[in-house]
Coordinates of C-alpha atoms and ligand atoms in Angstrom, one line a residue:
Chain B
M1 CA -21.4 2.8 30.1
S2 CA -19.2 5.2 28.1
I3 CA -16.6 5.1 25.3
I4 CA -13.1 6.5 26.1
V5 CA -10.8 7.7 23.4
F6 CA -7.1 8.1 24.1
T7 CA -5.9 11.1 22.1
E8 CA -2.3 11.9 21.1
N9 CA -0.6 15.2 20.6
R10 CA 2.7 16.4 19.2
G11 CA 4.3 19.8 19.6
G12 CA 1.2 21.2 21.4
K13 CA -1.2 20.0 18.7
L14 CA -3.6 17.1 18.5
K15 CA -2.7 14.5 15.9
K16 CA -5.1 13.9 13.1
S17 CA -5.3 10.2 14.1
S18 CA -7.0 11.5 17.3
F19 CA -9.9 13.0 15.3
E20 CA -10.2 9.7 13.5
A21 CA -10.4 7.9 16.8
I22 CA -13.1 10.2 18.0
S23 CA -15.1 9.7 14.8
Y24 CA -14.7 6.0 15.2
A25 CA -16.0 6.2 18.7
M26 CA -18.9 8.4 17.5
N27 CA -19.9 5.7 15.1
I28 CA -20.1 3.2 18.0
A29 CA -21.8 5.8 20.2
E30 CA -24.6 6.3 17.7
N31 CA -25.2 2.6 17.4
T32 CA -25.1 1.9 21.2
S33 CA -26.2 5.2 22.8
K34 CA -23.0 5.5 24.9
P35 CA -21.4 8.9 25.5
V36 CA -17.9 9.6 24.2
V37 CA -15.2 10.8 26.6
A38 CA -11.8 12.0 25.2
V39 CA -8.7 11.7 27.3
S40 CA -5.7 14.0 26.7
V41 CA -2.4 13.7 28.5
G42 CA -0.1 16.6 27.7
E43 CA 0.3 20.4 27.7
L44 CA -2.6 21.4 25.5
G45 CA -4.5 24.6 25.8
D46 CA -8.3 24.6 26.0
D47 CA -8.5 26.0 22.5
E48 CA -6.7 23.1 21.1
L49 CA -8.6 20.6 23.2
S50 CA -11.9 22.1 22.0
A51 CA -11.1 20.8 18.6
L52 CA -12.1 17.4 19.8
A53 CA -15.7 18.6 20.5
K54 CA -16.0 19.4 16.8
Y55 CA -16.0 15.7 16.1
G56 CA -18.4 14.8 18.9
A57 CA -16.4 14.4 22.1
A58 CA -18.8 16.0 24.6
K59 CA -16.5 15.5 27.5
I60 CA -12.7 15.9 27.6
V61 CA -10.6 14.7 30.6
S62 CA -7.4 16.6 30.5
V63 CA -4.3 15.5 32.4
N64 CA -2.0 18.5 32.1
D65 CA 0.8 17.8 34.5
P66 CA 4.6 17.8 34.1
A67 CA 4.7 14.5 36.1
W68 CA 3.1 12.8 33.1
K69 CA 5.8 13.5 30.6
S70 CA 7.8 10.3 30.5
N71 CA 5.2 8.3 28.5
D72 CA 5.6 5.2 30.7
S73 CA 3.1 2.6 29.3
Q74 CA 2.7 1.0 32.7
A75 CA 1.7 4.3 34.4
Y76 CA -0.5 5.3 31.5
T77 CA -2.3 2.0 31.8
K78 CA -3.1 2.7 35.4
L79 CA -4.2 6.2 34.5
M80 CA -6.6 4.9 31.9
A81 CA -8.0 2.3 34.3
E82 CA -8.6 5.0 36.9
I83 CA -10.4 7.2 34.3
A84 CA -12.3 4.1 33.1
E85 CA -13.7 3.5 36.5
K86 CA -14.6 7.2 37.0
E87 CA -16.4 7.4 33.7
N88 CA -17.9 3.9 33.9
A89 CA -16.4 3.0 30.5
D90 CA -16.5 -0.3 28.7
T91 CA -15.1 0.6 25.3
F92 CA -11.6 2.1 24.7
I93 CA -10.3 3.5 21.5
F94 CA -6.6 4.1 20.6
S95 CA -4.7 4.8 17.4
H96 CA -2.6 1.9 16.1
S97 CA 0.4 4.1 16.7
N98 CA 3.6 3.6 18.7
E99 CA 1.9 5.1 21.7
G100 CA -1.4 3.3 21.2
K101 CA 0.3 -0.1 20.7
A102 CA 2.3 0.4 23.9
I103 CA -0.8 1.1 26.1
A104 CA -3.9 -0.6 24.6
P105 CA -2.7 -4.2 25.1
R106 CA -1.7 -3.5 28.7
L107 CA -5.1 -1.9 29.4
A108 CA -6.9 -4.9 27.9
V109 CA -5.1 -7.3 30.3
K110 CA -5.7 -4.9 33.3
L111 CA -9.4 -4.7 32.6
K112 CA -9.8 -8.2 31.2
A113 CA -11.2 -6.6 28.0
G114 CA -11.2 -8.2 24.5
L115 CA -8.5 -6.6 22.3
I116 CA -8.7 -5.9 18.6
T117 CA -5.7 -4.2 17.0
N118 CA -4.8 -3.1 13.5
I119 CA -8.4 -2.1 12.7
T120 CA -9.1 -0.8 9.2
G121 CA -12.9 -0.3 9.1
V122 CA -16.0 0.6 11.1
P123 CA -17.6 -2.3 13.1
A124 CA -19.5 -4.9 11.1
N125 CA -21.7 -5.5 14.1
F126 CA -22.1 -3.7 17.4
S127 CA -23.5 -6.4 19.7
P128 CA -21.3 -8.3 20.0
L129 CA -18.7 -5.9 18.7
T130 CA -17.3 -7.4 15.5
I131 CA -14.6 -5.7 13.5
K132 CA -12.4 -6.2 10.5
R133 CA -8.7 -5.9 11.0
K134 CA -5.6 -6.1 8.8
T135 CA -3.4 -9.2 9.0
Y136 CA -0.7 -11.0 7.0
N137 CA 1.0 -7.6 6.3
G138 CA -2.0 -6.4 4.4
S139 CA -2.4 -9.6 2.3
A140 CA -5.6 -10.4 4.2
F141 CA -8.3 -9.2 6.6
Q142 CA -9.8 -11.0 9.5
L143 CA -13.1 -10.5 11.3
M144 CA -12.8 -10.5 15.1
K145 CA -15.5 -10.6 17.7
I146 CA -15.4 -9.4 21.3
K147 CA -16.6 -11.9 23.9
A148 CA -15.7 -10.0 27.1
D149 CA -17.9 -7.2 28.6
K150 CA -15.2 -4.7 27.7
A151 CA -13.4 -3.9 24.5
V152 CA -10.1 -2.2 23.6
L153 CA -9.5 -1.2 20.0
T154 CA -6.6 0.2 18.0
I155 CA -7.5 2.0 14.8
N156 CA -5.0 2.3 11.9
P157 CA -4.2 5.9 11.1
N158 CA -5.6 7.2 7.8
S159 CA -7.9 4.3 7.4
C160 CA -11.2 5.5 8.9
D161 CA -13.0 8.8 8.0
V162 CA -13.1 11.9 10.1
V163 CA -16.6 13.2 10.4
E164 CA -17.6 16.6 11.9
K165 CA -20.3 16.3 14.6
P166 CA -19.9 19.5 16.7
V167 CA -21.1 19.4 20.3
D168 CA -20.6 21.8 23.3
V169 CA -17.3 21.3 25.0
N170 CA -16.8 20.3 28.6
I171 CA -13.2 20.2 29.7
E172 CA -12.4 18.6 33.0
K173 CA -9.0 19.0 34.5
F174 CA -8.1 15.8 36.1
S175 CA -5.4 15.0 38.7
P176 CA -4.8 11.3 38.8
S177 CA -4.1 9.6 42.0
V178 CA -1.6 7.2 40.3
A179 CA 2.0 8.4 39.8
G180 CA 3.0 9.4 36.3
D181 CA 6.8 9.2 36.8
G182 CA 7.1 5.5 36.3
A183 CA 10.1 3.3 35.8
T184 CA 11.1 4.6 32.4
K185 CA 13.5 7.6 32.7
V186 CA 13.7 9.7 29.6
E187 CA 17.4 10.8 29.5
N188 CA 17.4 12.5 26.1
V189 CA 15.0 13.5 23.3
D190 CA 16.1 14.0 19.8
V191 CA 13.2 15.1 17.6
V192 CA 13.2 16.5 14.2
T193 CA 10.2 18.8 14.4
G194 CA 8.4 20.7 11.6
K195 CA 8.4 17.8 9.2
I196 CA 5.2 16.2 8.1
L197 CA 4.7 13.0 10.0
L198 CA 5.0 10.1 7.6
T199 CA 2.3 8.1 9.4
E200 CA -0.2 11.0 9.2
A201 CA 0.6 12.5 5.8
P202 CA -2.3 12.3 3.3
I203 CA 0.1 12.3 0.4
V204 CA 3.5 10.4 0.4
V205 CA 6.2 10.6 -2.2
S206 CA 8.7 7.7 -2.1
G207 CA 11.9 6.8 -3.8
G208 CA 13.7 3.5 -4.4
R209 CA 17.0 2.1 -5.6
G210 CA 16.1 3.2 -9.1
L211 CA 17.2 6.7 -8.2
K212 CA 20.8 5.4 -8.1
S213 CA 22.1 7.7 -5.3
G214 CA 21.1 9.9 -2.4
D215 CA 22.4 12.9 -4.3
N216 CA 19.5 12.5 -6.8
W217 CA 16.8 13.1 -4.1
G218 CA 16.4 16.8 -5.0
M219 CA 13.6 16.2 -7.4
I220 CA 11.9 13.8 -4.9
E221 CA 12.0 16.5 -2.3
Q222 CA 10.7 19.0 -4.8
L223 CA 7.9 16.7 -5.8
G224 CA 7.0 16.3 -2.2
E225 CA 7.0 20.0 -1.7
V226 CA 4.6 20.9 -4.5
L227 CA 2.2 18.2 -3.1
G228 CA 2.7 19.0 0.6
A229 CA 3.6 15.4 1.0
G230 CA 5.6 13.3 3.4
L231 CA 8.7 11.6 2.1
A232 CA 9.4 7.9 2.2
C233 CA 11.8 5.4 0.7
S234 CA 12.4 1.6 0.2
R235 CA 14.5 -0.4 2.6
P236 CA 17.7 -0.6 0.5
V237 CA 17.7 3.2 0.2
S238 CA 17.7 3.6 4.0
D239 CA 20.2 0.7 4.4
E240 CA 22.6 2.4 2.0
G241 CA 22.3 5.6 4.0
W242 CA 20.9 7.6 1.1
R243 CA 18.0 8.6 3.3
S244 CA 17.2 8.5 7.0
H245 CA 15.7 5.3 8.5
E246 CA 12.8 7.5 9.5
E247 CA 11.6 7.3 5.9
H248 CA 11.8 3.5 5.4
V249 CA 8.4 2.1 4.7
G250 CA 7.4 -1.6 4.4
Q251 CA 7.0 -4.6 6.5
T252 CA 10.2 -3.8 8.4
G253 CA 9.8 -0.1 8.4
K254 CA 6.8 2.2 8.8
I255 CA 3.3 1.0 7.7
I256 CA 1.3 3.8 6.2
A257 CA -2.1 4.4 4.5
P258 CA -2.1 7.7 2.7
D259 CA -4.7 8.8 0.2
L260 CA -2.0 9.0 -2.4
Y261 CA 1.4 7.2 -2.6
I262 CA 3.7 7.9 -5.4
A263 CA 6.5 5.3 -5.8
V264 CA 9.5 6.3 -8.0
G265 CA 12.0 3.7 -9.0
I266 CA 10.6 1.1 -6.6
S267 CA 10.2 -2.4 -8.0
G268 CA 7.3 -3.4 -5.6
A269 CA 8.7 -6.3 -3.6
I270 CA 6.1 -7.9 -1.4
Q271 CA 7.8 -6.6 1.8
H272 CA 7.6 -3.1 0.4
I273 CA 3.9 -3.4 -0.5
G274 CA 3.2 -4.7 3.0
G275 CA 3.9 -1.2 4.3
V276 CA 1.8 0.7 1.7
S277 CA -1.0 -1.6 0.7
G278 CA -3.4 0.6 2.7
A279 CA -2.8 3.6 0.3
K280 CA -6.1 4.6 -1.4
V281 CA -4.4 5.5 -4.7
L282 CA -0.9 4.2 -5.7
V283 CA 1.0 5.8 -8.6
A284 CA 4.1 4.1 -9.9
I285 CA 6.9 5.6 -12.0
D286 CA 9.4 2.9 -13.1
K287 CA 11.3 2.3 -16.3
D288 CA 10.7 -1.4 -16.3
K289 CA 7.2 -2.3 -17.6
E290 CA 7.5 -5.7 -15.9
A291 CA 8.1 -4.2 -12.4
P292 CA 5.7 -5.9 -10.0
I293 CA 4.8 -2.4 -8.6
F294 CA 2.4 -2.0 -11.6
K295 CA 0.3 -4.9 -10.3
Y296 CA -0.5 -2.9 -7.2
A297 CA -0.6 0.6 -8.9
D298 CA -3.8 2.4 -9.9
Y299 CA -1.9 4.7 -12.3
G300 CA 1.5 4.0 -13.8
I301 CA 4.1 5.7 -15.9
I302 CA 6.7 3.6 -17.7
G303 CA 9.7 5.8 -18.1
D304 CA 12.9 7.2 -16.8
A305 CA 12.3 8.9 -13.5
F306 CA 14.9 11.6 -14.2
E307 CA 12.8 12.8 -17.2
V308 CA 9.3 12.0 -15.8
V309 CA 9.6 13.5 -12.3
P310 CA 10.8 17.0 -13.4
R311 CA 8.0 17.0 -16.0
L312 CA 5.4 15.9 -13.3
I313 CA 6.6 18.7 -11.0
E314 CA 6.0 21.2 -13.8
S315 CA 2.5 19.8 -14.5
L316 CA 1.7 20.1 -10.8
Q317 CA 3.0 23.6 -10.5
K318 CA 0.8 24.6 -13.4
F319 CA -2.2 22.8 -11.8
K320 CA -1.6 24.5 -8.4
A321 CA -1.2 28.0 -10.0
Chain T
M1 CA 20.8 -11.9 35.1
K2 CA 18.9 -13.9 32.6
I3 CA 17.3 -12.8 29.3
L4 CA 14.2 -14.4 27.7
V5 CA 13.5 -13.8 24.0
C6 CA 9.9 -14.5 22.8
L7 CA 9.9 -16.4 19.6
G8 CA 7.1 -16.5 17.1
N9 CA 7.0 -19.3 14.5
V10 CA 5.6 -17.7 11.3
P11 CA 5.2 -18.3 7.6
D12 CA 8.2 -17.0 5.5
T13 CA 7.6 -13.4 4.5
T14 CA 7.2 -14.3 0.8
T15 CA 4.5 -16.9 1.4
K16 CA 1.5 -16.6 -0.9
I17 CA -1.4 -16.1 1.6
R18 CA -4.4 -18.4 1.0
F19 CA -7.0 -19.9 3.3
D20 CA -8.9 -23.2 3.5
G21 CA -12.4 -23.5 2.1
E22 CA -14.2 -22.0 5.1
M23 CA -11.7 -19.1 5.2
K24 CA -11.0 -20.0 8.8
N25 CA -7.4 -21.2 8.6
L26 CA -4.3 -20.5 6.6
A27 CA -3.7 -23.1 3.9
T28 CA -0.3 -24.3 5.2
E29 CA 0.6 -26.7 2.4
G30 CA 4.1 -25.9 1.2
V31 CA 4.5 -23.1 3.7
Q32 CA 8.1 -22.5 5.1
W33 CA 8.1 -21.7 8.8
V34 CA 10.7 -19.3 10.1
I35 CA 11.5 -17.3 13.3
N36 CA 9.4 -14.1 13.3
P37 CA 11.9 -11.6 11.7
W38 CA 11.8 -9.2 14.7
D39 CA 12.4 -12.0 17.2
E40 CA 15.4 -13.2 15.1
L41 CA 16.9 -9.7 15.4
A42 CA 16.0 -9.6 19.1
L43 CA 17.8 -12.9 19.7
T44 CA 20.8 -11.6 17.8
R45 CA 21.0 -8.5 20.0
A46 CA 20.4 -10.4 23.2
L47 CA 23.3 -12.7 22.4
E48 CA 25.6 -9.8 21.6
I49 CA 24.6 -8.2 24.9
K50 CA 25.4 -11.4 26.8
E51 CA 28.7 -11.8 25.1
G52 CA 29.7 -8.2 26.0
S53 CA 28.4 -8.2 29.5
G54 CA 31.5 -9.7 31.2
G55 CA 29.4 -12.4 32.8
K56 CA 26.7 -10.2 34.1
I57 CA 24.2 -11.9 31.8
E58 CA 24.4 -15.6 32.5
K59 CA 22.1 -16.9 29.9
V60 CA 19.7 -16.2 27.0
S61 CA 16.7 -18.5 26.7
V62 CA 13.9 -18.5 24.1
V63 CA 10.2 -19.2 24.6
N64 CA 7.6 -20.3 22.1
V65 CA 3.9 -21.0 22.6
G66 CA 3.3 -23.6 20.0
K67 CA 2.7 -27.2 19.1
A68 CA 5.5 -29.7 18.4
D69 CA 5.7 -28.5 14.7
A70 CA 7.3 -25.3 16.0
E71 CA 10.4 -27.3 17.2
P72 CA 12.5 -26.8 14.0
T73 CA 12.1 -23.0 14.5
I74 CA 13.1 -23.4 18.2
R75 CA 16.1 -25.6 17.2
K76 CA 17.2 -22.8 14.8
A77 CA 17.2 -20.3 17.7
L78 CA 19.3 -22.7 19.7
A79 CA 21.7 -23.2 16.8
I80 CA 22.0 -19.4 16.5
G81 CA 23.2 -19.4 20.1
A82 CA 20.3 -19.4 22.7
D83 CA 21.3 -21.5 25.7
D84 CA 18.0 -23.3 26.2
A85 CA 14.3 -23.1 25.2
Y86 CA 10.8 -23.3 26.7
R87 CA 7.8 -24.5 24.7
I88 CA 4.3 -24.3 26.0
D89 CA 2.5 -27.0 24.2
A90 CA -0.6 -25.2 22.8
D91 CA -2.1 -23.6 19.7
P92 CA -0.8 -20.0 19.5
S93 CA -4.0 -18.4 18.2
D94 CA -4.7 -15.6 20.7
A95 CA -2.4 -12.9 22.0
Y96 CA -4.0 -12.8 25.5
F97 CA -3.5 -16.6 25.8
I98 CA 0.1 -16.5 24.5
A99 CA 1.1 -13.7 26.9
A100 CA -0.5 -15.4 29.9
Q101 CA 1.6 -18.6 29.1
I102 CA 4.8 -16.7 28.7
A103 CA 4.2 -14.9 32.0
E104 CA 4.2 -18.2 33.8
V105 CA 7.6 -19.1 32.3
V106 CA 9.0 -15.7 33.4
K107 CA 7.6 -16.0 36.9
N108 CA 8.8 -19.6 37.4
N109 CA 12.3 -18.9 36.1
N110 CA 13.0 -15.3 37.2
F111 CA 13.9 -13.7 33.9
E112 CA 14.7 -10.1 34.3
I113 CA 14.9 -8.8 30.7
I114 CA 12.4 -10.0 28.2
F115 CA 12.5 -9.3 24.5
A116 CA 9.4 -9.4 22.3
G117 CA 9.0 -8.3 18.7
K118 CA 7.0 -5.3 17.5
E119 CA 4.6 -7.6 15.7
S120 CA 4.3 -11.1 14.4
S121 CA 4.5 -11.2 10.6
D122 CA 1.4 -13.4 10.4
F123 CA -1.1 -12.0 12.9
N124 CA 0.3 -8.4 13.0
G125 CA -1.2 -7.9 16.5
S126 CA 1.5 -5.8 18.2
A127 CA 0.0 -7.1 21.4
V128 CA 1.9 -10.0 23.1
G129 CA 4.9 -8.0 24.5
S130 CA 2.8 -5.3 26.2
M131 CA 0.2 -7.9 27.4
L132 CA 3.0 -9.9 28.9
A133 CA 4.4 -6.9 30.8
E134 CA 0.9 -6.2 32.3
F135 CA 0.4 -9.8 33.4
L136 CA 3.8 -9.5 35.2
D137 CA 3.0 -6.0 36.4
I138 CA 6.4 -4.7 35.2
P139 CA 7.4 -1.8 32.9
S140 CA 7.5 -2.2 29.1
V141 CA 9.2 0.0 26.5
S142 CA 7.9 -0.2 23.0
A143 CA 9.3 0.8 19.6
V144 CA 12.8 0.1 20.9
S145 CA 15.5 0.5 18.1
A146 CA 18.6 0.2 20.2
F147 CA 19.6 -1.7 23.4
D148 CA 22.9 -1.0 25.1
F149 CA 24.2 -2.4 28.3
P150 CA 27.2 -0.2 29.5
D151 CA 28.5 -1.2 32.9
G152 CA 25.5 -3.4 33.6
K153 CA 23.0 -0.5 33.2
V154 CA 20.3 -0.7 30.5
V155 CA 20.0 2.2 28.0
L156 CA 17.3 2.0 25.3
K157 CA 16.4 4.1 22.4
R158 CA 12.8 4.3 21.5
D159 CA 11.2 5.8 18.4
I160 CA 8.8 8.6 19.0
D161 CA 7.0 10.7 16.3
G162 CA 9.7 12.2 14.2
G163 CA 12.6 11.3 16.4
K164 CA 14.1 9.2 19.2
E165 CA 14.2 9.1 23.0
T166 CA 17.0 7.7 25.1
I167 CA 15.6 5.8 28.1
G168 CA 17.2 4.4 31.3
I169 CA 15.4 1.6 33.0
D170 CA 15.9 -0.8 35.9
T171 CA 15.2 -4.5 35.6
P172 CA 12.8 -6.4 35.3
F173 CA 11.1 -5.1 32.2
V174 CA 9.9 -6.1 28.8
T175 CA 11.4 -4.5 25.7
I176 CA 9.5 -4.5 22.5
V177 CA 11.9 -4.2 19.6
Q178 CA 11.8 -3.0 16.0
K179 CA 14.0 -1.8 13.2
G180 CA 17.5 -1.0 14.2
I181 CA 17.8 -3.4 17.2
S182 CA 20.3 -5.3 15.2
I183 CA 21.0 -5.1 11.5
N184 CA 21.5 -8.6 10.2
P185 CA 20.2 -11.7 12.0
R186 CA 22.9 -14.2 13.1
I187 CA 23.1 -17.3 11.0
P188 CA 23.6 -20.6 12.6
A189 CA 27.1 -22.1 12.1
M190 CA 27.8 -25.8 11.7
R191 CA 29.1 -26.0 15.3
G192 CA 26.0 -24.2 16.5
I193 CA 23.7 -26.6 14.7
M194 CA 25.6 -29.6 16.3
M195 CA 25.4 -28.1 19.7
A196 CA 21.7 -27.2 19.4
R197 CA 20.9 -30.9 19.2
T198 CA 21.9 -31.4 22.9
K199 CA 20.4 -28.2 24.3
P200 CA 17.2 -28.7 26.3
I201 CA 13.7 -27.7 25.1
N202 CA 11.6 -27.6 28.3
V203 CA 8.0 -28.5 27.3
S204 CA 5.1 -27.6 29.6
Q205 CA 1.3 -27.6 29.5
P206 CA -0.6 -24.4 29.2
V207 CA -2.5 -22.8 32.1
A208 CA -6.2 -22.1 31.7
V209 CA -7.1 -18.7 30.4
D210 CA -10.5 -17.0 29.7
T211 CA -11.4 -16.4 26.1
L212 CA -12.0 -12.7 25.5
V213 CA -12.2 -12.6 21.7
E214 CA -13.3 -14.9 19.0
Y215 CA -11.7 -15.2 15.6
E216 CA -14.1 -15.3 12.7
T217 CA -13.3 -15.6 9.0
F218 CA -10.5 -14.3 6.9
E219 CA -11.0 -12.2 3.8
L220 CA -8.7 -11.6 0.9
P221 CA -8.5 -8.0 -0.5
E222 CA -10.6 -7.3 -3.5
A223 CA -8.7 -7.8 -6.8
K224 CA -7.2 -4.6 -7.9
A225 CA -8.4 -3.0 -11.1
E226 CA -5.9 -2.9 -14.0
C227 CA -3.3 -0.2 -13.6
K228 CA -4.1 2.8 -15.9
M229 CA -1.0 3.7 -17.9
V230 CA -0.2 7.3 -18.6
D231 CA 2.1 8.5 -21.4
P232 CA 5.5 9.5 -19.9
E233 CA 5.5 12.6 -22.1
N234 CA 2.1 13.7 -20.8
T235 CA 2.3 14.2 -17.1
D236 CA -0.6 16.7 -17.3
A237 CA -2.8 13.8 -17.9
L238 CA -1.7 12.1 -14.7
V239 CA -2.4 15.3 -12.7
D240 CA -5.8 15.5 -14.3
L241 CA -6.6 11.9 -13.4
L242 CA -5.4 12.4 -9.8
H243 CA -7.6 15.5 -9.5
N244 CA -10.7 14.6 -11.4
E245 CA -10.9 10.8 -11.2
A246 CA -9.1 9.7 -8.1
K247 CA -9.8 13.1 -6.3
V248 CA -6.7 12.9 -4.2
I249 CA -5.1 16.2 -5.1
Ligands
FAD401 C1 12.5 -10.0 5.7 C2 12.5 -8.9 4.7 C3 11.9 -7.7 5.0 C4 12.0 -6.6 4.1 N1 11.4 -5.4 4.4 C5 11.3 -4.4 3.5 C6 10.7 -3.2 3.8 O1 10.1 -3.0 4.9 N2 10.6 -2.2 2.8 C7 11.2 -2.4 1.6 O2 11.2 -1.5 0.8 N3 11.9 -3.5 1.3 C8 12.0 -4.5 2.2 N4 12.7 -5.7 1.9 C9 13.5 -5.7 0.7 C10 12.7 -6.0 -0.5 O3 12.6 -7.4 -0.7 C11 13.3 -5.4 -1.8 O4 14.6 -5.8 -1.9 C12 13.3 -3.9 -1.8 O5 12.0 -3.4 -1.5 C13 13.7 -3.3 -3.2 O6 13.9 -2.0 -3.1 P1 13.7 -1.1 -4.4 O7 12.4 -1.3 -5.1 O8 14.0 0.3 -4.1 O9 14.9 -1.6 -5.4 P2 14.9 -2.5 -6.7 O10 14.1 -3.8 -6.4 O11 16.3 -2.6 -7.1 O12 14.0 -1.7 -7.7 C14 14.5 -0.6 -8.4 C15 13.5 -0.2 -9.4 O13 13.9 1.0 -10.0 C16 13.7 0.9 -11.4 N5 14.6 1.9 -12.1 C17 15.9 1.8 -12.3 N6 16.3 3.0 -12.9 C18 15.2 3.7 -13.1 C19 15.1 5.0 -13.7 N7 16.1 5.7 -14.2 N8 13.8 5.5 -13.7 C20 12.8 4.8 -13.2 N9 12.9 3.6 -12.7 C21 14.1 3.1 -12.6 C22 13.9 -0.5 -11.8 O14 13.3 -0.9 -13.0 C23 13.4 -1.2 -10.5 O15 12.0 -1.6 -10.7 C24 12.6 -6.8 2.8 C25 13.2 -8.0 2.5 C26 13.2 -9.0 3.4 C27 13.8 -10.3 3.1
AMP402 N1 3.4 -18.1 19.9 C1 4.3 -17.2 20.4 N2 5.3 -17.7 21.2 C2 6.2 -16.8 21.7 N3 6.2 -15.5 21.4 C3 5.3 -15.0 20.6 C4 4.3 -15.8 20.0 N4 3.5 -15.0 19.3 C5 4.0 -13.8 19.4 N5 5.0 -13.7 20.2 C6 5.9 -12.6 20.6 O1 5.1 -11.4 20.5 C7 5.5 -10.5 19.5 C8 4.4 -9.7 18.9 O2 3.4 -10.6 18.4 P1 1.9 -10.2 18.0 O3 1.3 -9.6 19.2 O4 1.3 -11.4 17.6 O5 2.1 -9.2 16.9 C9 6.3 -11.4 18.5 O6 7.3 -10.6 17.8 C10 7.0 -12.4 19.5 O7 8.1 -11.8 20.1

């Protein structure tokens, strides 16, 4: 039996979450003696694919075919089932990303596998597979156990370690017998490229209503730039149109788990915290010492953002120099 | 054409999460139950589409897998404007089970467009909508932030990394919706509340389904250490802490 990892790519590059998924699979592999097979769908060169072997994927099944562009979850499920049979797989690892969430539950039904989503840590037990997942918007965790002979798992980005375990690479070009052009017809794509993906960013700088207006975001962008960070905001900020909806984090926006989250002028409502409680370190800058955000923060500065942020940028520039 | 909206019954988003002594079940005392926020927005959009469809959409129904205590939530959906409701009388504890039950309702009543939410705000599984589509062997589109129905043709917008895709799709299909699908949920009006009393809730018994996962105990996150306060005049100290103590920069 083998373990299959579904990898994801963007702009010709593998996503960091794919390496996390490989590392997750390697952890199971070492405890169950099953080989790890990575699946890649997309136009990736062998050099890029080889990066997967650095984390332990000894075999890579690559579907590099323009017919597989539309990202139809029904077709992808059939593809994964076909590869599962070929590789004799019983464990399937996805990222808990838009793509992973679209395919993994379908695959679980198709293969009659037990499904555990929203995973935040390595297995507590390998036989039967027992894993901790996030629930109640980060207010709690839940242990789940697989009862079926097969398991499908989705791992939260930025919540499990990436470990280097280099192996020799074996890339197999695969032509599936199932059709890739499914029922979903992509008519138009509108992508803002070049930006740091919020869900993958190790550092995120975020602004709230305390900043008063979208015109005041220059210093947030600058703070983001010195840190190489992704940018986020609270819901009212995106509702007001101060910032794009892409940046909205929280229960109703994106859910992120960076190493460092810096909240500026954000009060820390429970629905906001629901999107960022996975952050390893939370810094809050707010002028109100009673703001609930300080209950969740590791480091806090009570002060006027318009004075503190420029000063912090200077300190960081000094530190980076 | 008929639309079905999946309706989760969940604790209000501000509920303080606590569990019973064995950490097996949510302590439900004093909990307010509401329509899962995504499903409320899905229902709002489904009704708008029906109203603008010039009769092409005949009806919008809602479905819930739940015990009788979910009926106030279902009645609220009827008061908002759903035409009728289906309730499968069972404990909604497992996504695979829930999806299998909803699949029966779809098959027996020929729904062609099915809405599910991105995730339930209690279980956070992000699973039921996609599982349902696989049970029915029909397409599903996830991360949908806009649903338009010009001239009876479906056009969806789906979020992808750093952008959006416009997608055309033929019925039947499942759409799994998130932020943007509609902005504010519709609120029941007095007339709607009166009418909801006479709208039918069709209750049926669940079909048997295998158990593929088991739910063990819940855990609460560790209590957070006290927040370390840094002097606003001394941002160098914060940089030092982030570098040397937290090791994140
Ligand atoms: C169902 C539901 C879902 C929701 N989902 C989300 C979600 O996903 N994400 C989300 O963010 N919210 C969400 N909300 C909204 C949430 O409840 C809060 O209203 C929102 O998070 C508040 O945003 P804020 O912190 O930016 O603004 P505020 O609460 O207004 O806080 C502004 C903060 O800025 C501080 N401030 C003001 N001036 C300065 C200054 N000069 N310098 C420093 N600090 C200053 C203030 O002291 C205050 O603490 C949701 C609400 C509901 C009901
Ligand atoms: N008990 C239920 N009855 C009907 N629909 C449900 C139920 N539970 C979940 N759903 C639907 O599935 C979506 C995703 O739920 P989940 O997979 O639990 O995150 C929800 O937004 C609902 O649309």
